[in-house]
C-alpha cells in the first residue's frame, strides 16, 4: 500500500509529530508499504525550523525526521504558505524577504498543495496527524 502522511501538529507541545514519525517507521519496517511523501501543514511546518534547540534530555524530533528521510528516501514537504505564516523561510524566499538566512532545515523542502494533491492521487491512503 502507498501512503501519504500529513503532519499538522508542531514539533513540541502535542504528540502529532511523534505519532506520525512512529507510524511512518512502522510502515517502513513491515516492508509491504511505501510512503509517497510526508507533508507538513498548518502548525506541522514548525517541525522544519532549523533553529529548534531541544534540551539535553529532550527528544530531537527534527533530527529524527531528517534521519528517517535520509534512510528511507522519503521527501519531507513543507507547505509554502503555512510556512510563511509561521515564520519559516526557505533559501529562495530569503531574496524576496531581504533576509540573509532562512530557517528551513536542509532536509525539508518547500512545497505546495498541488504537490500534496498529486501525492494523494498516487497514494492508496492518506493519514493525518
Coordinates of N, CA and C in Angstrom, one line a residue:
X1 N 0.8 -1.2 0.0 CA 0.0 0.0 0.0 C 0.9 1.3 0.0
X2 N 0.4 2.3 -0.7 CA 1.2 3.5 -0.8 C 0.5 4.6 0.1
X3 N 1.3 5.3 0.9 CA 0.7 6.2 1.9 C 1.3 7.6 1.6
X4 N 0.5 8.6 1.9 CA 0.9 10.0 2.1 C 0.6 10.3 3.5
X5 N 1.6 10.9 4.2 CA 1.4 11.2 5.7 C 1.3 12.8 5.8
X6 N 0.3 13.3 6.5 CA 0.2 14.7 6.7 C 0.4 15.0 8.2
X7 N 1.3 15.9 8.5 CA 1.6 16.2 9.9 C 1.1 17.7 10.1
X8 N 0.2 17.8 11.0 CA -0.4 19.2 11.3 C -0.1 19.7 12.7
X9 N 0.6 18.9 13.4 CA 1.0 19.3 14.8 C 2.4 19.7 14.9
X10 N 2.7 20.7 15.8 CA 4.1 21.2 15.9 C 5.0 20.1 16.5
X11 N 6.3 20.5 16.4 CA 7.3 19.5 16.9 C 7.2 19.3 18.4
X12 N 6.8 20.3 19.2 CA 6.6 20.1 20.6 C 5.3 20.7 21.1
X13 N 4.8 20.1 22.1 CA 3.5 20.6 22.7 C 2.3 19.7 22.4
X14 N 2.4 18.9 21.3 CA 1.4 17.8 21.0 C 2.2 16.6 20.6
X15 N 1.4 15.5 20.5 CA 2.1 14.2 20.1 C 1.9 13.9 18.6
X16 N 1.4 14.9 17.9 CA 1.1 14.6 16.4 C 2.4 14.2 15.7
X17 N 3.4 15.0 15.8 CA 4.7 14.8 15.1 C 5.3 13.5 15.5
X18 N 5.4 13.2 16.8 CA 6.0 11.9 17.2 C 5.1 10.7 16.8
X19 N 3.8 10.8 16.8 CA 2.9 9.8 16.4 C 3.1 9.5 14.9
X20 N 3.2 10.6 14.1 CA 3.5 10.4 12.7 C 4.8 9.8 12.4
X21 N 5.8 10.1 13.1 CA 7.1 9.5 12.9 C 7.1 8.0 13.3
X22 N 6.5 7.7 14.4 CA 6.4 6.3 14.8 C 5.6 5.5 13.8
X23 N 4.5 6.0 13.4 CA 3.6 5.4 12.4 C 4.4 5.1 11.1
X24 N 5.1 6.1 10.6 CA 5.9 6.0 9.4 C 7.0 5.0 9.5
X25 N 7.7 4.9 10.7 CA 8.7 3.9 10.9 C 8.1 2.5 10.9
X26 N 6.9 2.4 11.5 CA 6.2 1.1 11.5 C 5.8 0.6 10.1
X27 N 5.4 1.5 9.2 CA 5.1 1.2 7.8 C 6.3 0.7 7.1
X28 N 7.4 1.4 7.3 CA 8.7 1.0 6.6 C 9.2 -0.3 7.0
X29 N 9.1 -0.6 8.3 CA 9.6 -1.8 8.9 C 8.9 -3.0 8.3
X30 N 7.6 -2.9 8.0 CA 6.8 -4.0 7.5 C 7.2 -4.4 6.1
X31 N 7.8 -3.4 5.4 CA 8.3 -3.6 4.0 C 7.2 -4.0 3.0
X32 N 6.0 -3.9 3.4 CA 4.9 -4.1 2.4 C 4.3 -2.7 2.0
X33 N 4.8 -1.6 2.6 CA 4.2 -0.3 2.4 C 5.2 0.6 1.9
X34 N 4.8 1.6 1.1 CA 5.6 2.7 0.6 C 5.0 4.0 1.1
X35 N 5.9 4.9 1.5 CA 5.5 6.3 1.9 C 5.8 7.2 0.7
X36 N 4.8 7.7 0.0 CA 5.0 8.6 -1.1 C 5.7 9.9 -0.7
X37 N 5.1 10.5 0.4 CA 5.7 11.7 0.9 C 5.2 12.0 2.3
X38 N 5.8 12.9 3.0 CA 5.3 13.3 4.3 C 5.2 14.8 4.1
X39 N 4.0 15.3 4.4 CA 3.6 16.7 4.1 C 3.3 17.4 5.4
X40 N 4.1 18.4 5.7 CA 3.9 19.2 6.9 C 3.1 20.4 6.6
X41 N 1.9 20.5 7.3 CA 0.9 21.6 7.0 C 0.5 22.2 8.3
X42 N -0.1 23.4 8.3 CA -0.5 24.1 9.4 C 0.6 24.3 10.4
X43 N 0.4 24.0 11.7 CA 1.5 24.1 12.7 C 2.6 23.0 12.5
X44 N 2.3 22.0 11.7 CA 3.3 21.0 11.4 C 4.5 21.5 10.7
X45 N 4.4 22.7 10.1 CA 5.6 23.3 9.4 C 6.7 23.7 10.4
X46 N 6.3 23.8 11.7 CA 7.2 24.2 12.7 C 8.3 23.1 13.0
X47 N 8.0 21.9 12.5 CA 9.0 20.8 12.6 C 10.2 21.1 11.8
X48 N 10.1 21.9 10.8 CA 11.2 22.2 9.9 C 12.1 23.3 10.3
X49 N 11.9 23.9 11.4 CA 12.7 25.1 11.8 C 14.1 24.6 12.3
X50 N 15.1 25.0 11.5 CA 16.5 24.6 11.8 C 17.0 25.1 13.1
X51 N 16.4 26.2 13.6 CA 16.9 26.8 14.9 C 16.3 26.2 16.1
X52 N 15.4 25.1 16.0 CA 14.9 24.4 17.2 C 16.1 23.9 17.9
X53 N 16.1 24.0 19.2 CA 17.2 23.6 20.0 C 16.6 22.9 21.3
X54 N 16.3 21.6 21.1 CA 15.7 20.9 22.3 C 16.8 20.8 23.4
X55 N 16.2 20.7 24.7 CA 17.1 20.5 25.8 C 17.9 19.2 25.7
X56 N 18.9 19.0 26.6 CA 19.8 17.9 26.5 C 19.0 16.6 26.7
X57 N 18.0 16.6 27.5 CA 17.2 15.4 27.8 C 16.0 15.3 26.9
X58 N 15.7 16.3 26.1 CA 14.6 16.3 25.2 C 14.8 15.5 23.9
X59 N 13.8 14.9 23.4 CA 13.9 14.2 22.1 C 14.0 15.2 20.9
X60 N 14.9 15.0 20.1 CA 15.1 15.9 18.9 C 14.3 15.4 17.7
X61 N 13.1 15.8 17.7 CA 12.2 15.3 16.6 C 12.6 15.7 15.2
X62 N 13.1 16.9 15.1 CA 13.6 17.4 13.8 C 14.7 16.5 13.3
X63 N 15.6 16.2 14.1 CA 16.8 15.4 13.8 C 16.3 14.0 13.4
X64 N 15.3 13.5 14.1 CA 14.8 12.1 13.8 C 14.0 12.1 12.5
X65 N 13.3 13.2 12.2 CA 12.7 13.3 10.8 C 13.7 13.3 9.7
X66 N 14.8 14.0 10.0 CA 15.9 14.1 9.0 C 16.5 12.7 8.7
X67 N 16.8 12.0 9.8 CA 17.4 10.7 9.7 C 16.4 9.8 9.0
X68 N 15.1 9.8 9.3 CA 14.1 9.0 8.7 C 14.1 9.3 7.2
X69 N 14.1 10.5 6.8 CA 14.1 10.9 5.4 C 15.3 10.4 4.6
X70 N 16.5 10.5 5.2 CA 17.7 10.0 4.5 C 17.7 8.5 4.4
X71 N 17.4 7.8 5.5 CA 17.5 6.4 5.5 C 16.4 5.7 4.6
X72 N 15.3 6.4 4.4 CA 14.2 5.7 3.7 C 13.8 6.5 2.4
X73 N 14.6 7.5 2.1 CA 14.4 8.2 0.8 C 13.0 8.7 0.7
X74 N 12.5 9.4 1.8 CA 11.1 9.9 1.8 C 11.2 11.4 1.8
X75 N 10.5 12.1 1.0 CA 10.5 13.5 0.9 C 9.8 14.1 2.1
X76 N 10.3 15.2 2.7 CA 9.7 15.9 3.8 C 9.3 17.3 3.2
X77 N 8.0 17.3 2.8 CA 7.5 18.5 2.1 C 6.9 19.5 3.2
X78 N 7.1 20.8 3.0 CA 6.6 21.8 3.9 C 5.7 22.7 3.1
X79 N 4.5 23.0 3.5 CA 3.6 23.9 2.8 C 4.1 25.3 2.8
X80 N 4.3 25.8 1.6 CA 4.8 27.2 1.4 C 4.1 28.2 2.2
X81 N 2.8 28.3 2.0 CA 2.0 29.4 2.6 C 1.9 29.2 4.1
X82 N 1.7 28.0 4.6 CA 1.7 27.8 6.1 C 3.0 28.1 6.7
X83 N 4.1 27.8 6.0 CA 5.5 28.1 6.5 C 5.7 29.6 6.6
X84 N 5.3 30.4 5.6 CA 5.5 31.8 5.6 C 4.7 32.4 6.8
X85 N 3.5 31.9 7.0 CA 2.6 32.5 8.0 C 3.2 32.2 9.4
X86 N 4.1 31.2 9.5 CA 4.6 30.9 10.8 C 6.1 31.2 10.9
X87 N 6.6 32.0 10.0 CA 8.0 32.5 10.0 C 9.1 31.5 9.6
X88 N 8.7 30.5 8.8 CA 9.6 29.5 8.3 C 10.0 30.0 6.9
X89 N 11.2 30.3 6.7 CA 11.7 30.9 5.4 C 12.7 30.0 4.8
X90 N 12.5 29.6 3.5 CA 13.5 28.8 2.7 C 14.5 29.7 2.1
X91 N 15.5 29.1 1.5 CA 16.6 29.8 0.9 C 16.1 30.7 -0.3
X92 N 15.2 30.2 -1.1 CA 14.7 31.1 -2.2 C 13.9 32.3 -1.7
X93 N 13.2 32.1 -0.6 CA 12.4 33.2 -0.1 C 13.2 34.3 0.6
X94 N 14.4 34.0 1.0 CA 15.3 35.0 1.6 C 15.5 36.2 0.7
X95 N 15.6 36.0 -0.6 CA 15.9 37.1 -1.5 C 14.6 38.0 -1.6
X96 N 13.4 37.4 -1.6 CA 12.2 38.1 -1.7 C 11.9 38.9 -0.4
X97 N 12.3 38.4 0.7 CA 12.1 39.0 2.0 C 13.2 39.8 2.5
X98 N 14.3 39.9 1.7 CA 15.5 40.7 2.1 C 16.1 40.2 3.4
X99 N 16.2 38.9 3.6 CA 16.7 38.3 4.8 C 18.0 37.6 4.4
X100 N 19.0 37.6 5.3 CA 20.3 37.0 4.9 C 20.2 35.5 4.9
X101 N 19.5 34.9 5.9 CA 19.5 33.4 6.0 C 18.1 32.9 6.4
X102 N 17.7 31.8 5.7 CA 16.4 31.2 6.0 C 16.5 30.3 7.2
X103 N 15.4 29.9 7.8 CA 15.4 29.0 8.9 C 14.8 27.6 8.6
X104 N 14.7 27.3 7.3 CA 14.2 26.0 6.9 C 15.3 25.0 6.9
X105 N 15.2 23.9 7.7 CA 16.2 22.9 7.7 C 16.4 22.3 6.3
X106 N 17.7 21.9 6.0 CA 18.1 21.4 4.7 C 17.4 20.2 4.3
X107 N 16.9 19.4 5.2 CA 16.3 18.1 4.9 C 14.8 18.3 4.5
X108 N 14.2 19.4 4.7 CA 12.9 19.7 4.4 C 12.8 20.6 3.1
X109 N 11.8 20.3 2.3 CA 11.6 21.1 1.1 C 10.3 21.8 1.0
X110 N 10.4 23.1 0.6 CA 9.2 23.9 0.4 C 8.4 23.3 -0.7
X111 N 7.1 23.2 -0.5 CA 6.2 22.6 -1.4 C 4.9 23.3 -1.4
X112 N 3.9 22.8 -2.1 CA 2.6 23.5 -2.1 C 1.5 22.4 -2.1
X113 N 0.3 22.9 -2.1 CA -0.9 22.0 -2.0 C -1.1 21.2 -3.3
X114 N -0.5 21.7 -4.5 CA -0.6 21.0 -5.7 C 0.3 19.7 -5.6
X115 N 1.4 19.8 -4.9 CA 2.3 18.6 -4.7 C 1.5 17.6 -3.8
X116 N 0.9 18.1 -2.7 CA 0.1 17.3 -1.9 C -1.0 16.6 -2.6
X117 N -1.7 17.3 -3.4 CA -2.8 16.6 -4.2 C -2.3 15.6 -5.2
X118 N -1.2 15.8 -5.8 CA -0.6 14.8 -6.7 C -0.2 13.6 -5.9
X119 N 0.4 13.8 -4.8 CA 0.9 12.7 -4.0 C -0.3 11.9 -3.4
X120 N -1.4 12.6 -3.1 CA -2.6 11.9 -2.6 C -3.2 11.0 -3.7
X121 N -3.2 11.6 -4.9 CA -3.8 10.9 -6.1 C -3.0 9.6 -6.4
X122 N -1.7 9.6 -6.1 CA -0.9 8.4 -6.4 C -0.8 7.5 -5.2
X123 N -1.5 7.8 -4.1 CA -1.5 7.0 -2.9 C -2.8 6.2 -2.7
X124 N -2.7 5.2 -1.9 CA -3.9 4.4 -1.5 C -4.5 5.0 -0.3
X125 N -3.7 5.6 0.6 CA -4.2 6.1 1.8 C -3.5 7.4 2.2
X126 N -4.2 8.3 2.8 CA -3.6 9.5 3.4 C -3.9 9.4 4.9
X127 N -2.9 9.6 5.7 CA -3.1 9.6 7.2 C -2.7 10.9 7.7
X128 N -3.5 11.5 8.5 CA -3.3 12.8 9.1 C -3.0 12.8 10.6
X129 N -2.0 13.4 11.0 CA -1.6 13.5 12.4 C -1.7 15.0 12.9

